[in-house]
PDB file of C-alpha atoms in Angstrom:
ATOM      1  CA  MET G   1      29.182  -3.403   5.636  1.00 86.00           C
ATOM      2  CA  THR G   2      26.244  -2.310   7.825  1.00 89.00           C
ATOM      3  CA  PHE G   3      22.839  -3.733   7.998  1.00 89.00           C
ATOM      4  CA  ASP G   4      20.133  -4.633  10.577  1.00 88.00           C
ATOM      5  CA  ASN G   5      16.786  -6.807  10.872  1.00 91.00           C
ATOM      6  CA  SER G   6      14.182  -3.836  11.231  1.00 90.00           C
ATOM      7  CA  LYS G   7      12.162  -4.907   9.066  1.00 92.00           C
ATOM      8  CA  THR G   8      12.120  -8.446  10.276  1.00 90.00           C
ATOM      9  CA  ILE G   9      11.132  -7.132  13.730  1.00 89.00           C
ATOM     10  CA  ILE G  10       8.680  -4.761  12.589  1.00 90.00           C
ATOM     11  CA  GLY G  11       7.011  -7.426  10.646  1.00 91.00           C
ATOM     12  CA  PHE G  12       6.591  -9.722  13.803  1.00 89.00           C
ATOM     13  CA  ARG G  13       5.164  -6.473  15.434  1.00 88.00           C
ATOM     14  CA  ILE G  14       2.530  -6.061  12.707  1.00 92.00           C
ATOM     15  CA  LYS G  15       1.306  -9.632  12.703  1.00 91.00           C
ATOM     16  CA  LEU G  16       1.009  -9.697  16.375  1.00 90.00           C
ATOM     17  CA  PHE G  17      -0.991  -6.197  16.325  1.00 93.00           C
ATOM     18  CA  ILE G  18      -3.376  -7.738  13.391  1.00 93.00           C
ATOM     19  CA  PHE G  19      -4.066 -10.798  15.276  1.00 93.00           C
ATOM     20  CA  THR G  20      -4.483  -9.010  18.185  1.00 94.00           C
ATOM     21  CA  VAL G  21      -6.973  -6.911  16.786  1.00 95.00           C
ATOM     22  CA  VAL G  22      -8.811  -9.679  14.765  1.00 93.00           C
ATOM     23  CA  PHE G  23      -9.016 -11.592  18.113  1.00 94.00           C
ATOM     24  CA  LEU G  24     -10.658  -8.879  19.860  1.00 95.00           C
ATOM     25  CA  ALA G  25     -12.964  -8.044  16.863  1.00 94.00           C
ATOM     26  CA  TYR G  26     -13.916 -12.153  17.403  1.00 90.00           C
ATOM     27  CA  LEU G  27     -14.490 -11.450  21.002  1.00 92.00           C
ATOM     28  CA  ILE G  28     -16.561  -8.639  20.716  1.00 92.00           C
ATOM     29  CA  LEU G  29     -18.472  -9.765  17.930  1.00 89.00           C
ATOM     30  CA  ALA G  30     -19.169 -13.338  19.267  1.00 84.00           C
ATOM     31  CA  TYR G  31     -19.966 -12.379  23.150  1.00 85.00           C
ATOM     32  CA  PRO G  32     -21.261  -8.937  23.965  1.00 81.00           C
ATOM     33  CA  ALA G  33     -22.674  -7.929  20.349  1.00 77.00           C
ATOM     34  CA  GLY G  34     -23.965 -11.825  19.541  1.00 77.00           C
ATOM     35  CA  ILE G  35     -23.552 -11.169  16.017  1.00 83.00           C
ATOM     36  CA  ILE G  36     -21.516 -14.613  15.005  1.00 79.00           C
ATOM     37  CA  LYS G  37     -23.788 -17.262  15.402  1.00 78.00           C
ATOM     38  CA  PHE G  38     -22.726 -20.770  16.591  1.00 74.00           C
ATOM     39  CA  PRO G  39     -21.903 -23.637  15.826  1.00 78.00           C
ATOM     40  CA  LEU G  40     -19.681 -21.883  13.349  1.00 74.00           C
ATOM     41  CA  LEU G  41     -17.924 -24.860  10.656  1.00 82.00           C
ATOM     42  CA  GLY G  42     -19.054 -27.203  13.326  1.00 80.00           C
ATOM     43  CA  LEU G  43     -17.371 -25.778  16.072  1.00 80.00           C
ATOM     44  CA  ASN G  44     -18.943 -23.818  19.112  1.00 85.00           C
ATOM     45  CA  ASP G  45     -18.441 -20.753  20.523  1.00 85.00           C
ATOM     46  CA  THR G  46     -16.038 -22.152  23.459  1.00 86.00           C
ATOM     47  CA  ALA G  47     -13.970 -24.367  21.050  1.00 89.00           C
ATOM     48  CA  TRP G  48     -13.422 -21.206  18.888  1.00 89.00           C
ATOM     49  CA  THR G  49     -12.134 -19.132  21.821  1.00 91.00           C
ATOM     50  CA  LEU G  50      -9.628 -21.469  22.717  1.00 94.00           C
ATOM     51  CA  ILE G  51      -8.288 -21.881  19.494  1.00 93.00           C
ATOM     52  CA  LEU G  52      -7.903 -18.260  18.622  1.00 93.00           C
ATOM     53  CA  SER G  53      -6.677 -17.783  22.164  1.00 95.00           C
ATOM     54  CA  ALA G  54      -3.868 -20.517  21.499  1.00 95.00           C
ATOM     55  CA  LEU G  55      -3.021 -18.974  18.143  1.00 93.00           C
ATOM     56  CA  TRP G  56      -2.793 -15.468  19.695  1.00 93.00           C
ATOM     57  CA  ILE G  57      -0.159 -16.811  22.435  1.00 93.00           C
ATOM     58  CA  ILE G  58       1.761 -18.771  19.692  1.00 92.00           C
ATOM     59  CA  VAL G  59       1.868 -15.468  17.860  1.00 90.00           C
ATOM     60  CA  ALA G  60       2.866 -13.396  20.975  1.00 89.00           C
ATOM     61  CA  LEU G  61       5.376 -15.768  22.161  1.00 89.00           C
ATOM     62  CA  THR G  62       7.325 -17.091  19.749  1.00 88.00           C
ATOM     63  CA  PRO G  63       9.644 -13.957  19.501  1.00 87.00           C
ATOM     64  CA  MET G  64      10.379 -14.677  23.286  1.00 87.00           C
ATOM     65  CA  VAL G  65      10.889 -18.275  22.839  1.00 88.00           C
ATOM     66  CA  LEU G  66      13.122 -18.296  20.020  1.00 89.00           C
ATOM     67  CA  ASN G  67      15.101 -15.070  21.567  1.00 88.00           C
ATOM     68  CA  TYR G  68      14.567 -12.890  18.646  1.00 90.00           C
ATOM     69  CA  GLN G  69      16.376  -9.826  18.827  1.00 92.00           C
ATOM     70  CA  PHE G  70      16.638  -6.325  16.667  1.00 92.00           C
ATOM     71  CA  VAL G  71      20.397  -6.721  15.347  1.00 94.00           C
ATOM     72  CA  TYR G  72      22.375  -4.008  14.148  1.00 96.00           C
ATOM     73  CA  PHE G  73      25.598  -4.531  12.866  1.00 95.00           C
ATOM     74  CA  SER G  74      28.265  -2.843  11.437  1.00 95.00           C
ATOM     75  CA  ASP G  75      32.204  -2.831  10.585  1.00 92.00           C
ATOM     76  CA  ASP G  76      32.335   0.534   8.662  1.00 92.00           C
ATOM     77  CA  THR G  77      34.818   2.196  11.084  1.00 91.00           C
ATOM     78  CA  GLU G  78      37.971   1.051  13.179  1.00 93.00           C
ATOM     79  CA  LYS G  79      35.490  -0.940  15.471  1.00 94.00           C
ATOM     80  CA  ILE G  80      33.101  -3.886  15.211  1.00 95.00           C
ATOM     81  CA  VAL G  81      29.529  -2.477  16.225  1.00 96.00           C
ATOM     82  CA  ILE G  82      26.622  -4.844  17.424  1.00 96.00           C
ATOM     83  CA  ARG G  83      23.678  -3.148  18.986  1.00 96.00           C
ATOM     84  CA  TYR G  84      20.967  -5.483  19.958  1.00 93.00           C
ATOM     85  CA  PHE G  85      17.606  -5.566  22.056  1.00 92.00           C
ATOM     86  CA  SER G  86      15.029  -7.941  22.746  1.00 88.00           C
ATOM     87  CA  ALA G  87      11.938  -8.121  20.106  1.00 82.00           C
ATOM     88  CA  GLY G  88       9.307  -9.898  22.417  1.00 74.00           C
ATOM     89  CA  ILE G  89       6.074  -8.272  23.818  1.00 75.00           C
ATOM     90  CA  PHE G  90       8.080  -6.673  26.660  1.00 71.00           C
ATOM     91  CA  GLY G  91      10.996  -4.904  24.667  1.00 67.00           C
ATOM     92  CA  GLY G  92      14.617  -5.366  26.500  1.00 72.00           C
ATOM     93  CA  ARG G  93      17.259  -3.326  27.620  1.00 85.00           C
ATOM     94  CA  LYS G  94      19.257  -1.890  24.693  1.00 90.00           C
ATOM     95  CA  ASN G  95      22.930  -3.417  24.600  1.00 93.00           C
ATOM     96  CA  SER G  96      25.653  -2.390  22.538  1.00 95.00           C
ATOM     97  CA  ILE G  97      28.910  -4.110  21.693  1.00 95.00           C
ATOM     98  CA  GLU G  98      31.719  -1.885  20.506  1.00 95.00           C
ATOM     99  CA  ILE G  99      35.212  -3.879  19.894  1.00 95.00           C
ATOM    100  CA  ASP G 100      38.170  -2.185  18.106  1.00 93.00           C
ATOM    101  CA  LYS G 101      38.973  -4.413  15.147  1.00 92.00           C
ATOM    102  CA  ARG G 102      42.807  -4.615  16.380  1.00 92.00           C
ATOM    103  CA  ASN G 103      41.573  -6.351  19.488  1.00 92.00           C
ATOM    104  CA  TYR G 104      39.309  -8.570  18.311  1.00 93.00           C
ATOM    105  CA  ALA G 105      39.409 -12.264  19.423  1.00 93.00           C
ATOM    106  CA  GLY G 106      36.800 -14.131  17.572  1.00 93.00           C
ATOM    107  CA  TYR G 107      33.587 -15.462  18.016  1.00 95.00           C
ATOM    108  CA  LYS G 108      31.589 -18.619  19.121  1.00 96.00           C
ATOM    109  CA  THR G 109      28.275 -19.696  17.972  1.00 95.00           C
ATOM    110  CA  GLU G 110      25.859 -21.923  19.828  1.00 95.00           C
ATOM    111  CA  LYS G 111      22.410 -23.527  18.659  1.00 93.00           C
ATOM    112  CA  SER G 112      19.837 -24.648  20.718  1.00 93.00           C
ATOM    113  CA  PHE G 113      15.999 -25.612  20.921  1.00 90.00           C
ATOM    114  CA  PHE G 114      16.593 -28.011  17.272  1.00 91.00           C
ATOM    115  CA  GLY G 115      18.787 -25.087  15.546  1.00 87.00           C
ATOM    116  CA  LEU G 116      16.150 -22.678  15.765  1.00 91.00           C
ATOM    117  CA  ILE G 117      17.969 -20.320  18.421  1.00 94.00           C
ATOM    118  CA  THR G 118      21.350 -19.066  17.289  1.00 94.00           C
ATOM    119  CA  GLY G 119      23.400 -17.340  19.735  1.00 95.00           C
ATOM    120  CA  ILE G 120      27.174 -15.765  18.927  1.00 96.00           C
ATOM    121  CA  THR G 121      29.191 -14.914  21.635  1.00 96.00           C
ATOM    122  CA  LEU G 122      32.020 -12.377  20.773  1.00 96.00           C
ATOM    123  CA  TYR G 123      35.556 -12.082  22.367  1.00 95.00           C
ATOM    124  CA  GLN G 124      38.006  -9.367  22.693  1.00 94.00           C
ATOM    125  CA  LYS G 125      41.759  -9.087  23.619  1.00 92.00           C
ATOM    126  CA  PHE G 126      42.909  -7.187  26.676  1.00 90.00           C
ATOM    127  CA  ASN G 127      46.439  -7.062  28.090  1.00 89.00           C
ATOM    128  CA  ASP G 128      45.038  -9.389  30.845  1.00 89.00           C
ATOM    129  CA  GLY G 129      43.593 -11.861  28.435  1.00 91.00           C
ATOM    130  CA  VAL G 130      40.563 -12.561  26.680  1.00 93.00           C
ATOM    131  CA  ALA G 131      36.943 -10.756  27.736  1.00 92.00           C
ATOM    132  CA  LYS G 132      33.704 -12.662  26.526  1.00 95.00           C
ATOM    133  CA  TYR G 133      30.518 -10.854  25.740  1.00 95.00           C
ATOM    134  CA  PRO G 134      27.034 -12.047  26.409  1.00 95.00           C
ATOM    135  CA  PRO G 135      25.643 -13.515  23.369  1.00 95.00           C
ATOM    136  CA  VAL G 136      23.630 -11.848  20.795  1.00 95.00           C
ATOM    137  CA  TYR G 137      20.824 -13.961  19.397  1.00 95.00           C
ATOM    138  CA  ILE G 138      21.036 -13.978  15.749  1.00 94.00           C
ATOM    139  CA  SER G 139      18.037 -15.922  15.053  1.00 92.00           C
ATOM    140  CA  ALA G 140      15.786 -13.293  13.965  1.00 92.00           C
ATOM    141  CA  LEU G 141      18.367 -12.391  11.075  1.00 93.00           C
ATOM    142  CA  SER G 142      17.812 -13.881   7.401  1.00 91.00           C
ATOM    143  CA  ALA G 143      20.278 -16.417   6.249  1.00 91.00           C
ATOM    144  CA  GLN G 144      21.856 -14.017   4.250  1.00 92.00           C
ATOM    145  CA  GLU G 145      22.449 -11.976   6.837  1.00 92.00           C
ATOM    146  CA  LYS G 146      23.657 -14.546   9.137  1.00 93.00           C
ATOM    147  CA  SER G 147      26.061 -15.698   6.512  1.00 93.00           C
ATOM    148  CA  LYS G 148      27.490 -11.858   5.866  1.00 92.00           C
ATOM    149  CA  MET G 149      28.036 -11.244   9.460  1.00 94.00           C
ATOM    150  CA  LEU G 150      29.668 -14.538  10.374  1.00 94.00           C
ATOM    151  CA  ARG G 151      31.987 -14.014   7.073  1.00 93.00           C
ATOM    152  CA  THR G 152      32.924 -10.436   8.315  1.00 93.00           C
ATOM    153  CA  LEU G 153      33.490 -11.541  11.743  1.00 93.00           C
ATOM    154  CA  SER G 154      35.692 -14.672  10.468  1.00 93.00           C
ATOM    155  CA  SER G 155      37.794 -12.398   8.536  1.00 91.00           C
ATOM    156  CA  TYR G 156      38.677 -10.153  11.197  1.00 87.00           C
ATOM    157  CA  ALA G 157      39.565 -13.030  13.372  1.00 78.00           C
ATOM    158  CA  LEU G 158      42.485 -13.959  11.073  1.00 64.00           C
ATOM    159  CA  ASN G 159      44.022 -10.786  11.486  1.00 57.00           C
TER     160      ASN G 159
END
């Protein structure tokens, strides 16, 4: 089974782009051009600017605060492969975990920030013991994708 959450991540990026364009258009139309007349809906220009600025910050920082990551998962070969990177404004380093199915030692999930952030830590058996990988944050996966991934990983842990 192979899947990734590229549509979700692209959706976040498109929303941020659209909101940025709308915000910049508002700033240009309200201040230098003076086309938007205030008070608008009972609020002055300062109030509108603060509201739109706060909304832009929320839209821009949500993926970073909730640790949204692009996640690619595959178990089609003899290895379990997970590729991931941060989906915030500033893209992070691309990472990859590849574990031979025979050496897979299980996983542990951790939830934080009121259950909005879900991380999964994978373990691999070696001759000297068990290695622990850094957590992969699967918060941006859909509930169905999370379920598939965890069910698949659980089935390999039983072997």
